[in-house]
């Protein structure tokens, strides 16, 4: 299917959209412009940078190659250490769940059943009771929470697992963003009080924010989901919502759910209330259902980062998650360069790399003989390496190196003396600049909308609309319907989003104060009943 | 099924085997003697130590709880760093494989097909082309090796993934040892020459040896598998073979396979031979099939460690993989102890724990009020913590602490002054002692057998037999059959191994030299044809 997708893109580019083609781009570089054909560009960047390969055998599945997997490892290493500090322990539950357990929480199963993959055969025999592959593990884990939790002393129970899950979606797949199998962590915790659960929901959301904003340089808006969009079977869902400027679409980045007592009631996870113990009068102790949370972050995060930061030369990786932060390339070596000079250059390059590495900077030399400097520049730009250093014979005599930033293309000679602290500073600056730029774009595309007439034009301008909203489920359905008929030219072209309506992305924690919502007065922009809070609406992945 | 298994064990213990019951053991401790009912003991240790929970919903699946998962994380962290130094990169391939790919290597599919789980339904629809869940990933990965490898410059390609795999076995399952889903790493590499492949096969086997011997304190014998026992579709298999003294059975600990060119031929993984490039005469370049390896280590390792080191008080964890290495418990506090003295003891305990932790020792205090010291001793012994420190008011005045080793029960007062280096040394000694003891037991149970009449009695004495062997596949089948009729009382009782014959475990790299195999003269102990090398035979898991 990858080939088909790419061919379609390629044939389009020569007919309807000549500007989608990047002049002079070779087979190895990026040939499709991000602005002109976003989904074609996205696929090409992922494949040619060797982040990802399409898995031809099973539609909707992809191969995560080392360049991308390394980013996942960086995220794992940060997040796992952070939750362990909160007392969370890693564990591993089976990937299979029986039909009986899967169906125990009604709303939950309704949310997931249509996408559940079933194993019905082993070898050549049919399995008596087919088993589902986990789409998420609430129903796998909670029978055991019921077994392990007996008294308040067993609380809080805080478990996490890093694993694969399967959601056999029939919508069009998109690498990293919507895939039938994906990797994630899922945390599942049980608490004595709602307050404890509430606090943790926010602690975890803050860690997710750090993953996105501080590591991936991807700005997000924090908020709570509407009743319609919350986790199936949960009490409330907090979320991080990202924004893809190229399409003006939102993307749910990570969610932290408070499940309330819904699952503990279905799975009978009870303790004796320590405040109402069994009495001497023979009265039984009062039972108390525990409060539960679940929270997840997936490899989707990698796709969001690529969509936001990638450009027409390929990937642009934030330094904190780049497997190679600095590539050092010999330059200015011609047929007139003496062997000694060439050796001196290479020696210097190796020294610089070692110096950087011993300071913990992920540096690498590209001393390949059979490739020109120009080829190497393109190669490492495609792979998104944050800093390129060029060193040639003339640089040696000047004791300097040309430093080229991937994120903004700026070039600057820097002294070899003290290069470590200079590079270390520059990596921090790049990380900050990438976030700041993306944040400004996001902020610019969140528009307060106070009249329905403005709603769809604002969306069509690739923006989110922040509206005073009644928070009604019926109103949300109507907004989706009313905004679905109006679509952008881009989306009309892109068969994957033929006539998508807007949905509520979240009710942001940070509410606008101009104009403020006046209780009993401010009206819902869509249905005209009383508005409760501002809500963020947008087309989304 | 766990309950049933335990009930069976429990009822047995009161009828046939009163000595299986450990006097005075509470519900929380171990009630079944390792020597009397090994499989009952094993299950009970895993469950009561909270390493593992039986997953009632799907037979053959188990929950790996934090105490056990932590060991897996320790193994991951060591092994992953070690292979990255060898240039291996982590990746993630889909868990699904199509029937077409799965069947591409004939021997391979014959080896795995009977245990393959098939997904045939998604939601309520049938899937047009059912997909298998990977039992191992050769057939998932190699079509992409063919795509990515074009010239010798693309070699070596060294990929690894940490993932779950499914082998829907119909034999009786055993936690960690034989499970329908398990976690492992699988490395897959491609090389230019057979020599490069051979070298890597051994490098990886050496890393596996370090995991078992240096981390888990589990001795292993290294060798090569017979033709019959080698990896399905491979060229040769090197292996580590462990030994479970309680049953006298062997256990395959980890394998590193050279696949030769079998898979590269089936999957068309070819390069142009750089030594026979396309000629000016228009002759095509000569094609060359790459040489491949694959190698895997699974969570089985945790089970082997428990079987070897656990005792009638529960787990015994080697210090290097223990999540808690030192538990500090207040003792000698009675109703006469003043509050001030109690506080002083607790303060000292917290100080000691902090001191140990800041030196990188995983120490913990158990200051729970509502449990007696005796209860705590049992609790932490059950969980296998290598060192217990007891500190009470009298210890404070003597500036000392009682140190108790889990592995041998030895007790010794040690000065609080300089406690860090003393504990650090003792942890190293425990690690070494555990390995040395297990090694001696293993060595004592490997018997050179030179006459067939001795073979079965040696096996029945819970030993391995090391025999001069012809290495014939038919002879191996005969040995299995001839040794199957004679079984030990232990095995007769244990329905899981009703009449198991011996198979070849490996042909050890270290061959005995007394008596030496004399080519053209020494005969195979079983069939009487000429012997090639000594081979290790045994009953096995």
mmCIF file of N, CA, C and O in Angstrom, chain A residues 53-57 62-66 69 73 84 89-92 94-96 98 100-101 113-114 116-123 131 140 144 147-148 153 164 168 181 183 370, chain B residues 53-58 62-66 69 73 84 89-92 94-98 100-101 113-114 116-123 140 144 147-148 153 164 168 181 183 370:
data_model
loop_
_atom_site.group_PDB
_atom_site.id
_atom_site.type_symbol
_atom_site.label_atom_id
_atom_site.label_comp_id
_atom_site.label_asym_id
_atom_site.label_seq_id
_atom_site.Cartn_x
_atom_site.Cartn_y
_atom_site.Cartn_z
ATOM 1 N N UNK A 53 8.976 2.218 7.915
ATOM 2 C CA UNK A 53 8.739 1.515 6.655
ATOM 3 C C UNK A 53 7.296 1.042 6.653
ATOM 4 O O UNK A 53 6.769 0.634 7.697
ATOM 5 N N UNK A 54 6.642 1.127 5.512
ATOM 6 C CA UNK A 54 5.308 0.565 5.395
ATOM 7 C C UNK A 54 5.408 -0.952 5.428
ATOM 8 O O UNK A 54 6.304 -1.536 4.827
ATOM 9 N N UNK A 55 4.489 -1.569 6.174
ATOM 10 C CA UNK A 55 4.463 -3.023 6.274
ATOM 11 C C UNK A 55 3.431 -3.511 5.271
ATOM 12 O O UNK A 55 2.226 -3.357 5.471
ATOM 13 N N UNK A 56 3.928 -4.046 4.177
ATOM 14 C CA UNK A 56 3.061 -4.346 3.038
ATOM 15 C C UNK A 56 2.041 -5.441 3.353
ATOM 16 O O UNK A 56 0.980 -5.518 2.738
ATOM 17 N N UNK A 57 2.389 -6.292 4.307
ATOM 18 C CA UNK A 57 1.586 -7.493 4.498
ATOM 19 C C UNK A 57 0.268 -7.240 5.202
ATOM 20 O O UNK A 57 -0.711 -7.937 4.969
ATOM 21 N N UNK A 62 3.057 -0.742 10.628
ATOM 22 C CA UNK A 62 4.268 -0.089 10.144
ATOM 23 C C UNK A 62 5.467 -0.598 10.928
ATOM 24 O O UNK A 62 5.329 -1.050 12.058
ATOM 25 N N UNK A 63 6.628 -0.468 10.315
ATOM 26 C CA UNK A 63 7.863 -0.849 10.988
ATOM 27 C C UNK A 63 8.508 0.411 11.557
ATOM 28 O O UNK A 63 8.767 1.366 10.823
ATOM 29 N N UNK A 64 8.728 0.411 12.856
ATOM 30 C CA UNK A 64 9.398 1.543 13.496
ATOM 31 C C UNK A 64 10.894 1.282 13.433
ATOM 32 O O UNK A 64 11.406 0.383 14.108
ATOM 33 N N UNK A 65 11.592 2.058 12.608
ATOM 34 C CA UNK A 65 13.022 1.803 12.405
ATOM 35 C C UNK A 65 13.853 2.489 13.491
ATOM 36 O O UNK A 65 13.349 3.330 14.246
ATOM 37 N N UNK A 66 15.143 2.141 13.591
ATOM 38 C CA UNK A 66 15.938 2.631 14.724
ATOM 39 C C UNK A 66 15.896 4.149 14.949
ATOM 40 O O UNK A 66 15.822 4.590 16.092
ATOM 41 N N UNK A 69 12.681 4.587 16.673
ATOM 42 C CA UNK A 69 12.589 3.831 17.920
ATOM 43 C C UNK A 69 13.445 4.467 19.006
ATOM 44 O O UNK A 69 13.102 4.471 20.188
ATOM 45 N N UNK A 73 12.664 5.340 22.876
ATOM 46 C CA UNK A 73 13.505 4.967 24.020
ATOM 47 C C UNK A 73 13.829 6.170 24.909
ATOM 48 O O UNK A 73 13.867 6.060 26.132
ATOM 49 N N UNK A 84 8.366 6.254 38.328
ATOM 50 C CA UNK A 84 8.895 5.463 39.440
ATOM 51 C C UNK A 84 9.069 6.352 40.666
ATOM 52 O O UNK A 84 8.839 5.916 41.798
ATOM 53 N N UNK A 89 4.986 1.146 39.760
ATOM 54 C CA UNK A 89 5.834 -0.016 39.466
ATOM 55 C C UNK A 89 5.485 -0.600 38.101
ATOM 56 O O UNK A 89 4.309 -0.686 37.740
ATOM 57 N N UNK A 90 6.496 -1.032 37.373
ATOM 58 C CA UNK A 90 6.263 -1.642 36.066
ATOM 59 C C UNK A 90 5.898 -3.108 36.216
ATOM 60 O O UNK A 90 6.387 -3.801 37.112
ATOM 61 N N UNK A 91 5.081 -3.554 35.292
ATOM 62 C CA UNK A 91 4.514 -4.893 35.366
ATOM 63 C C UNK A 91 4.225 -5.348 33.941
ATOM 64 O O UNK A 91 4.420 -4.589 32.996
ATOM 65 N N UNK A 92 3.783 -6.614 33.771
ATOM 66 C CA UNK A 92 3.335 -7.035 32.439
ATOM 67 C C UNK A 92 2.170 -8.010 32.547
ATOM 68 O O UNK A 92 2.308 -9.096 33.104
ATOM 69 N N UNK A 94 -0.975 -10.181 30.481
ATOM 70 C CA UNK A 94 -1.138 -10.829 29.171
ATOM 71 C C UNK A 94 -1.838 -9.915 28.163
ATOM 72 O O UNK A 94 -2.604 -9.033 28.533
ATOM 73 N N UNK A 95 -1.544 -10.155 26.890
ATOM 74 C CA UNK A 95 -2.172 -9.366 25.823
ATOM 75 C C UNK A 95 -3.573 -9.865 25.487
ATOM 76 O O UNK A 95 -4.286 -9.225 24.744
ATOM 77 N N UNK A 96 -3.938 -11.034 26.009
ATOM 78 C CA UNK A 96 -5.237 -11.610 25.653
ATOM 79 C C UNK A 96 -6.273 -11.329 26.734
ATOM 80 O O UNK A 96 -5.956 -11.331 27.917
ATOM 81 N N UNK A 98 -10.476 -12.325 27.705
ATOM 82 C CA UNK A 98 -11.648 -13.124 27.327
ATOM 83 C C UNK A 98 -12.834 -12.213 27.036
ATOM 84 O O UNK A 98 -12.893 -11.080 27.502
ATOM 85 N N UNK A 100 -15.784 -12.477 28.153
ATOM 86 C CA UNK A 100 -16.519 -12.231 29.380
ATOM 87 C C UNK A 100 -15.968 -11.002 30.131
ATOM 88 O O UNK A 100 -16.714 -10.119 30.545
ATOM 89 N N UNK A 101 -14.649 -10.949 30.285
ATOM 90 C CA UNK A 101 -14.066 -9.796 30.993
ATOM 91 C C UNK A 101 -14.208 -8.525 30.169
ATOM 92 O O UNK A 101 -14.490 -7.457 30.701
ATOM 93 N N UNK A 113 -15.324 -2.341 21.321
ATOM 94 C CA UNK A 113 -15.657 -3.608 20.649
ATOM 95 C C UNK A 113 -15.527 -3.587 19.121
ATOM 96 O O UNK A 113 -15.036 -4.556 18.542
ATOM 97 N N UNK A 114 -15.939 -2.505 18.445
ATOM 98 C CA UNK A 114 -15.893 -2.557 16.986
ATOM 99 C C UNK A 114 -14.487 -2.724 16.418
ATOM 100 O O UNK A 114 -14.316 -3.126 15.278
ATOM 101 N N UNK A 116 -11.926 -4.489 18.034
ATOM 102 C CA UNK A 116 -11.168 -5.524 18.724
ATOM 103 C C UNK A 116 -10.804 -6.662 17.770
ATOM 104 O O UNK A 116 -11.649 -7.163 17.039
ATOM 105 N N UNK A 117 -9.541 -7.073 17.808
ATOM 106 C CA UNK A 117 -9.083 -8.215 17.012
ATOM 107 C C UNK A 117 -9.221 -9.490 17.833
ATOM 108 O O UNK A 117 -8.876 -9.511 19.014
ATOM 109 N N UNK A 118 -9.745 -10.542 17.189
ATOM 110 C CA UNK A 118 -10.023 -11.811 17.886
ATOM 111 C C UNK A 118 -9.150 -12.937 17.369
ATOM 112 O O UNK A 118 -9.063 -13.164 16.174
ATOM 113 N N UNK A 119 -8.546 -13.648 18.307
ATOM 114 C CA UNK A 119 -7.832 -14.873 17.968
ATOM 115 C C UNK A 119 -8.810 -16.017 18.106
ATOM 116 O O UNK A 119 -9.362 -16.235 19.189
ATOM 117 N N UNK A 120 -9.038 -16.705 17.014
ATOM 118 C CA UNK A 120 -10.034 -17.797 17.028
ATOM 119 C C UNK A 120 -9.426 -19.152 16.704
ATOM 120 O O UNK A 120 -10.066 -20.176 16.865
ATOM 121 N N UNK A 121 -8.167 -19.139 16.226
ATOM 122 C CA UNK A 121 -7.535 -20.395 15.800
ATOM 123 C C UNK A 121 -6.115 -20.490 16.332
ATOM 124 O O UNK A 121 -5.408 -19.480 16.424
ATOM 125 N N UNK A 122 -5.684 -21.709 16.670
ATOM 126 C CA UNK A 122 -4.290 -21.944 17.011
ATOM 127 C C UNK A 122 -3.842 -23.142 16.198
ATOM 128 O O UNK A 122 -4.468 -24.191 16.248
ATOM 129 N N UNK A 123 -2.764 -22.980 15.423
ATOM 130 C CA UNK A 123 -2.389 -24.036 14.499
ATOM 131 C C UNK A 123 -3.557 -24.242 13.558
ATOM 132 O O UNK A 123 -4.089 -23.281 12.997
ATOM 133 N N UNK A 131 -10.208 -15.415 22.069
ATOM 134 C CA UNK A 131 -9.709 -14.364 22.953
ATOM 135 C C UNK A 131 -9.428 -13.103 22.153
ATOM 136 O O UNK A 131 -9.006 -13.156 20.996
ATOM 137 N N UNK A 140 -8.301 -6.392 31.449
ATOM 138 C CA UNK A 140 -7.298 -7.429 31.720
ATOM 139 C C UNK A 140 -6.859 -7.334 33.178
ATOM 140 O O UNK A 140 -6.714 -8.340 33.883
ATOM 141 N N UNK A 144 -7.711 -8.507 38.766
ATOM 142 C CA UNK A 144 -6.594 -8.764 39.689
ATOM 143 C C UNK A 144 -6.447 -7.646 40.706
ATOM 144 O O UNK A 144 -6.018 -7.891 41.835
ATOM 145 N N UNK A 147 -8.532 -8.756 43.359
ATOM 146 C CA UNK A 147 -7.934 -9.829 44.144
ATOM 147 C C UNK A 147 -6.863 -9.297 45.108
ATOM 148 O O UNK A 147 -6.730 -9.777 46.227
ATOM 149 N N UNK A 148 -6.090 -8.324 44.627
ATOM 150 C CA UNK A 148 -4.942 -7.854 45.411
ATOM 151 C C UNK A 148 -5.299 -6.775 46.431
ATOM 152 O O UNK A 148 -4.561 -6.558 47.378
ATOM 153 N N UNK A 153 -4.661 -0.413 53.369
ATOM 154 C CA UNK A 153 -3.193 -0.505 53.383
ATOM 155 C C UNK A 153 -2.645 -0.944 52.020
ATOM 156 O O UNK A 153 -1.477 -0.764 51.744
ATOM 157 N N UNK A 164 2.455 -3.317 23.498
ATOM 158 C CA UNK A 164 1.734 -3.081 22.254
ATOM 159 C C UNK A 164 0.242 -3.276 22.488
ATOM 160 O O UNK A 164 -0.158 -4.088 23.315
ATOM 161 N N UNK A 168 -8.187 -2.451 15.681
ATOM 162 C CA UNK A 168 -8.320 -2.758 14.265
ATOM 163 C C UNK A 168 -9.257 -1.741 13.623
ATOM 164 O O UNK A 168 -10.395 -2.048 13.288
ATOM 165 N N UNK A 181 -1.704 -1.499 15.172
ATOM 166 C CA UNK A 181 -0.947 -1.884 16.349
ATOM 167 C C UNK A 181 -0.109 -0.676 16.721
ATOM 168 O O UNK A 181 0.429 -0.009 15.835
ATOM 169 N N UNK A 183 2.597 1.079 20.041
ATOM 170 C CA UNK A 183 3.276 0.921 21.328
ATOM 171 C C UNK A 183 2.853 2.056 22.241
ATOM 172 O O UNK A 183 2.683 3.181 21.784
ATOM 173 N N UNK A 370 33.459 7.738 -0.351
ATOM 174 C CA UNK A 370 32.800 7.677 -1.651
ATOM 175 C C UNK A 370 31.598 8.607 -1.796
ATOM 176 O O UNK A 370 30.801 8.434 -2.704
ATOM 177 N N UNK B 53 1.224 -13.920 38.979
ATOM 178 C CA UNK B 53 -0.153 -14.305 39.268
ATOM 179 C C UNK B 53 -0.640 -15.150 38.095
ATOM 180 O O UNK B 53 -0.303 -14.859 36.938
ATOM 181 N N UNK B 54 -1.399 -16.189 38.408
ATOM 182 C CA UNK B 54 -2.020 -16.959 37.331
ATOM 183 C C UNK B 54 -3.111 -16.113 36.696
ATOM 184 O O UNK B 54 -3.855 -15.431 37.392
ATOM 185 N N UNK B 55 -3.184 -16.165 35.370
ATOM 186 C CA UNK B 55 -4.215 -15.424 34.643
ATOM 187 C C UNK B 55 -5.336 -16.396 34.352
ATOM 188 O O UNK B 55 -5.201 -17.281 33.493
ATOM 189 N N UNK B 56 -6.411 -16.246 35.099
ATOM 190 C CA UNK B 56 -7.466 -17.267 35.072
ATOM 191 C C UNK B 56 -8.156 -17.351 33.719
ATOM 192 O O UNK B 56 -8.713 -18.375 33.355
ATOM 193 N N UNK B 57 -8.153 -16.254 32.996
ATOM 194 C CA UNK B 57 -8.987 -16.161 31.802
ATOM 195 C C UNK B 57 -8.452 -16.950 30.622
ATOM 196 O O UNK B 57 -9.215 -17.433 29.799
ATOM 197 N N UNK B 58 -7.133 -16.986 30.488
ATOM 198 C CA UNK B 58 -6.542 -17.666 29.335
ATOM 199 C C UNK B 58 -5.446 -18.583 29.845
ATOM 200 O O UNK B 58 -4.426 -18.117 30.371
ATOM 201 N N UNK B 62 0.232 -15.632 32.107
ATOM 202 C CA UNK B 62 0.527 -15.280 33.492
ATOM 203 C C UNK B 62 0.776 -13.778 33.595
ATOM 204 O O UNK B 62 1.169 -13.148 32.622
ATOM 205 N N UNK B 63 0.585 -13.252 34.784
ATOM 206 C CA UNK B 63 0.861 -11.843 35.025
ATOM 207 C C UNK B 63 2.239 -11.727 35.669
ATOM 208 O O UNK B 63 2.497 -12.333 36.707
ATOM 209 N N UNK B 64 3.109 -10.978 35.033
ATOM 210 C CA UNK B 64 4.440 -10.746 35.599
ATOM 211 C C UNK B 64 4.347 -9.534 36.514
ATOM 212 O O UNK B 64 4.175 -8.408 36.045
ATOM 213 N N UNK B 65 4.434 -9.764 37.822
ATOM 214 C CA UNK B 65 4.255 -8.673 38.778
ATOM 215 C C UNK B 65 5.573 -7.906 38.979
ATOM 216 O O UNK B 65 6.638 -8.358 38.566
ATOM 217 N N UNK B 66 5.499 -6.738 39.605
ATOM 218 C CA UNK B 66 6.686 -5.872 39.672
ATOM 219 C C UNK B 66 7.967 -6.551 40.171
ATOM 220 O O UNK B 66 9.040 -6.307 39.625
ATOM 221 N N UNK B 69 9.133 -8.397 37.210
ATOM 222 C CA UNK B 69 9.378 -7.532 36.055
ATOM 223 C C UNK B 69 10.649 -6.714 36.257
ATOM 224 O O UNK B 69 11.393 -6.439 35.314
ATOM 225 N N UNK B 73 13.777 -5.987 33.800
ATOM 226 C CA UNK B 73 14.332 -4.665 33.494
ATOM 227 C C UNK B 73 15.843 -4.620 33.719
ATOM 228 O O UNK B 73 16.580 -3.988 32.949
ATOM 229 N N UNK B 84 24.242 -2.706 22.047
ATOM 230 C CA UNK B 84 24.423 -1.420 21.378
ATOM 231 C C UNK B 84 25.916 -1.162 21.153
ATOM 232 O O UNK B 84 26.301 -0.612 20.121
ATOM 233 N N UNK B 89 21.052 -2.070 16.677
ATOM 234 C CA UNK B 89 20.092 -1.000 16.890
ATOM 235 C C UNK B 89 18.723 -1.576 17.223
ATOM 236 O O UNK B 89 18.289 -2.556 16.622
ATOM 237 N N UNK B 90 18.016 -0.919 18.140
ATOM 238 C CA UNK B 90 16.674 -1.375 18.502
ATOM 239 C C UNK B 90 15.639 -0.858 17.521
ATOM 240 O O UNK B 90 15.758 0.247 16.982
ATOM 241 N N UNK B 91 14.624 -1.672 17.315
ATOM 242 C CA UNK B 91 13.612 -1.400 16.308
ATOM 243 C C UNK B 91 12.311 -2.038 16.777
ATOM 244 O O UNK B 91 12.280 -2.699 17.806
ATOM 245 N N UNK B 92 11.214 -1.806 16.042
ATOM 246 C CA UNK B 92 9.979 -2.527 16.349
ATOM 247 C C UNK B 92 9.217 -2.865 15.075
ATOM 248 O O UNK B 92 8.770 -1.983 14.349
ATOM 249 N N UNK B 94 5.924 -5.067 13.265
ATOM 250 C CA UNK B 94 4.571 -5.461 13.656
ATOM 251 C C UNK B 94 4.516 -6.882 14.212
ATOM 252 O O UNK B 94 5.327 -7.729 13.865
ATOM 253 N N UNK B 95 3.517 -7.127 15.059
ATOM 254 C CA UNK B 95 3.342 -8.450 15.635
ATOM 255 C C UNK B 95 2.600 -9.394 14.700
ATOM 256 O O UNK B 95 2.512 -10.585 14.971
ATOM 257 N N UNK B 96 2.049 -8.853 13.616
ATOM 258 C CA UNK B 96 1.261 -9.693 12.714
ATOM 259 C C UNK B 96 2.078 -10.109 11.496
ATOM 260 O O UNK B 96 2.877 -9.327 10.980
ATOM 261 N N UNK B 97 1.828 -11.328 11.057
ATOM 262 C CA UNK B 97 2.503 -11.803 9.847
ATOM 263 C C UNK B 97 1.480 -12.549 8.994
ATOM 264 O O UNK B 97 0.614 -13.258 9.522
ATOM 265 N N UNK B 98 1.571 -12.333 7.696
ATOM 266 C CA UNK B 98 0.611 -12.975 6.799
ATOM 267 C C UNK B 98 0.987 -14.442 6.596
ATOM 268 O O UNK B 98 2.145 -14.840 6.769
ATOM 269 N N UNK B 100 1.223 -15.971 3.849
ATOM 270 C CA UNK B 100 2.149 -16.084 2.727
ATOM 271 C C UNK B 100 3.612 -15.965 3.187
ATOM 272 O O UNK B 100 4.463 -16.773 2.829
ATOM 273 N N UNK B 101 3.900 -14.940 4.005
ATOM 274 C CA UNK B 101 5.270 -14.765 4.470
ATOM 275 C C UNK B 101 5.660 -15.870 5.449
ATOM 276 O O UNK B 101 6.787 -16.378 5.422
ATOM 277 N N UNK B 113 4.311 -23.723 12.795
ATOM 278 C CA UNK B 113 2.891 -23.654 12.421
ATOM 279 C C UNK B 113 1.916 -24.248 13.438
ATOM 280 O O UNK B 113 0.868 -23.663 13.695
ATOM 281 N N UNK B 114 2.242 -25.396 14.058
ATOM 282 C CA UNK B 114 1.235 -25.992 14.949
ATOM 283 C C UNK B 114 0.878 -25.111 16.144
ATOM 284 O O UNK B 114 -0.153 -25.305 16.762
ATOM 285 N N UNK B 116 0.872 -21.615 16.056
ATOM 286 C CA UNK B 116 0.637 -20.227 15.681
ATOM 287 C C UNK B 116 -0.805 -19.819 15.986
ATOM 288 O O UNK B 116 -1.747 -20.526 15.639
ATOM 289 N N UNK B 117 -0.968 -18.653 16.625
ATOM 290 C CA UNK B 117 -2.299 -18.106 16.904
ATOM 291 C C UNK B 117 -2.718 -17.215 15.740
ATOM 292 O O UNK B 117 -1.923 -16.413 15.238
ATOM 293 N N UNK B 118 -3.985 -17.371 15.317
ATOM 294 C CA UNK B 118 -4.488 -16.647 14.146
ATOM 295 C C UNK B 118 -5.580 -15.660 14.519
ATOM 296 O O UNK B 118 -6.546 -16.017 15.189
ATOM 297 N N UNK B 119 -5.432 -14.434 14.034
ATOM 298 C CA UNK B 119 -6.499 -13.443 14.166
ATOM 299 C C UNK B 119 -7.358 -13.547 12.913
ATOM 300 O O UNK B 119 -6.858 -13.359 11.796
ATOM 301 N N UNK B 120 -8.625 -13.866 13.117
ATOM 302 C CA UNK B 120 -9.506 -14.062 11.956
ATOM 303 C C UNK B 120 -10.671 -13.075 11.943
ATOM 304 O O UNK B 120 -11.384 -12.976 10.964
ATOM 305 N N UNK B 121 -10.863 -12.362 13.064
ATOM 306 C CA UNK B 121 -12.013 -11.464 13.180
ATOM 307 C C UNK B 121 -11.597 -10.129 13.761
ATOM 308 O O UNK B 121 -10.721 -10.058 14.621
ATOM 309 N N UNK B 122 -12.225 -9.052 13.288
ATOM 310 C CA UNK B 122 -12.040 -7.740 13.909
ATOM 311 C C UNK B 122 -13.433 -7.184 14.144
ATOM 312 O O UNK B 122 -14.241 -7.115 13.217
ATOM 313 N N UNK B 123 -13.715 -6.797 15.377
ATOM 314 C CA UNK B 123 -15.078 -6.405 15.720
ATOM 315 C C UNK B 123 -15.971 -7.597 15.426
ATOM 316 O O UNK B 123 -15.680 -8.719 15.852
ATOM 317 N N UNK B 140 8.679 -11.964 9.537
ATOM 318 C CA UNK B 140 8.179 -10.590 9.574
ATOM 319 C C UNK B 140 9.252 -9.637 9.034
ATOM 320 O O UNK B 140 8.984 -8.731 8.246
ATOM 321 N N UNK B 144 11.981 -7.180 4.581
ATOM 322 C CA UNK B 144 12.513 -5.811 4.632
ATOM 323 C C UNK B 144 14.033 -5.794 4.620
ATOM 324 O O UNK B 144 14.641 -4.855 4.126
ATOM 325 N N UNK B 147 14.758 -5.615 1.150
ATOM 326 C CA UNK B 147 14.532 -4.284 0.600
ATOM 327 C C UNK B 147 15.668 -3.330 0.959
ATOM 328 O O UNK B 147 16.067 -2.482 0.162
ATOM 329 N N UNK B 148 16.149 -3.440 2.185
ATOM 330 C CA UNK B 148 17.129 -2.474 2.689
ATOM 331 C C UNK B 148 18.567 -2.820 2.325
ATOM 332 O O UNK B 148 19.432 -1.950 2.332
ATOM 333 N N UNK B 153 27.940 -2.393 1.406
ATOM 334 C CA UNK B 153 28.026 -1.253 2.326
ATOM 335 C C UNK B 153 26.860 -1.221 3.304
ATOM 336 O O UNK B 153 26.926 -0.570 4.333
ATOM 337 N N UNK B 164 6.756 -9.031 22.813
ATOM 338 C CA UNK B 164 6.039 -10.248 23.202
ATOM 339 C C UNK B 164 5.893 -11.152 21.980
ATOM 340 O O UNK B 164 5.794 -10.664 20.855
ATOM 341 N N UNK B 168 1.199 -20.882 20.877
ATOM 342 C CA UNK B 168 0.020 -21.471 21.508
ATOM 343 C C UNK B 168 0.256 -22.948 21.731
ATOM 344 O O UNK B 168 -0.308 -23.803 21.051
ATOM 345 N N UNK B 181 2.184 -16.766 25.898
ATOM 346 C CA UNK B 181 2.761 -15.480 25.514
ATOM 347 C C UNK B 181 3.985 -15.289 26.385
ATOM 348 O O UNK B 181 3.954 -15.609 27.568
ATOM 349 N N UNK B 183 7.753 -12.646 26.970
ATOM 350 C CA UNK B 183 8.548 -11.483 26.564
ATOM 351 C C UNK B 183 9.955 -11.946 26.251
ATOM 352 O O UNK B 183 10.488 -12.828 26.922
ATOM 353 N N UNK B 370 2.255 -2.160 62.588
ATOM 354 C CA UNK B 370 1.285 -3.195 62.911
ATOM 355 C C UNK B 370 1.773 -4.625 62.616
ATOM 356 O O UNK B 370 0.981 -5.544 62.550
#
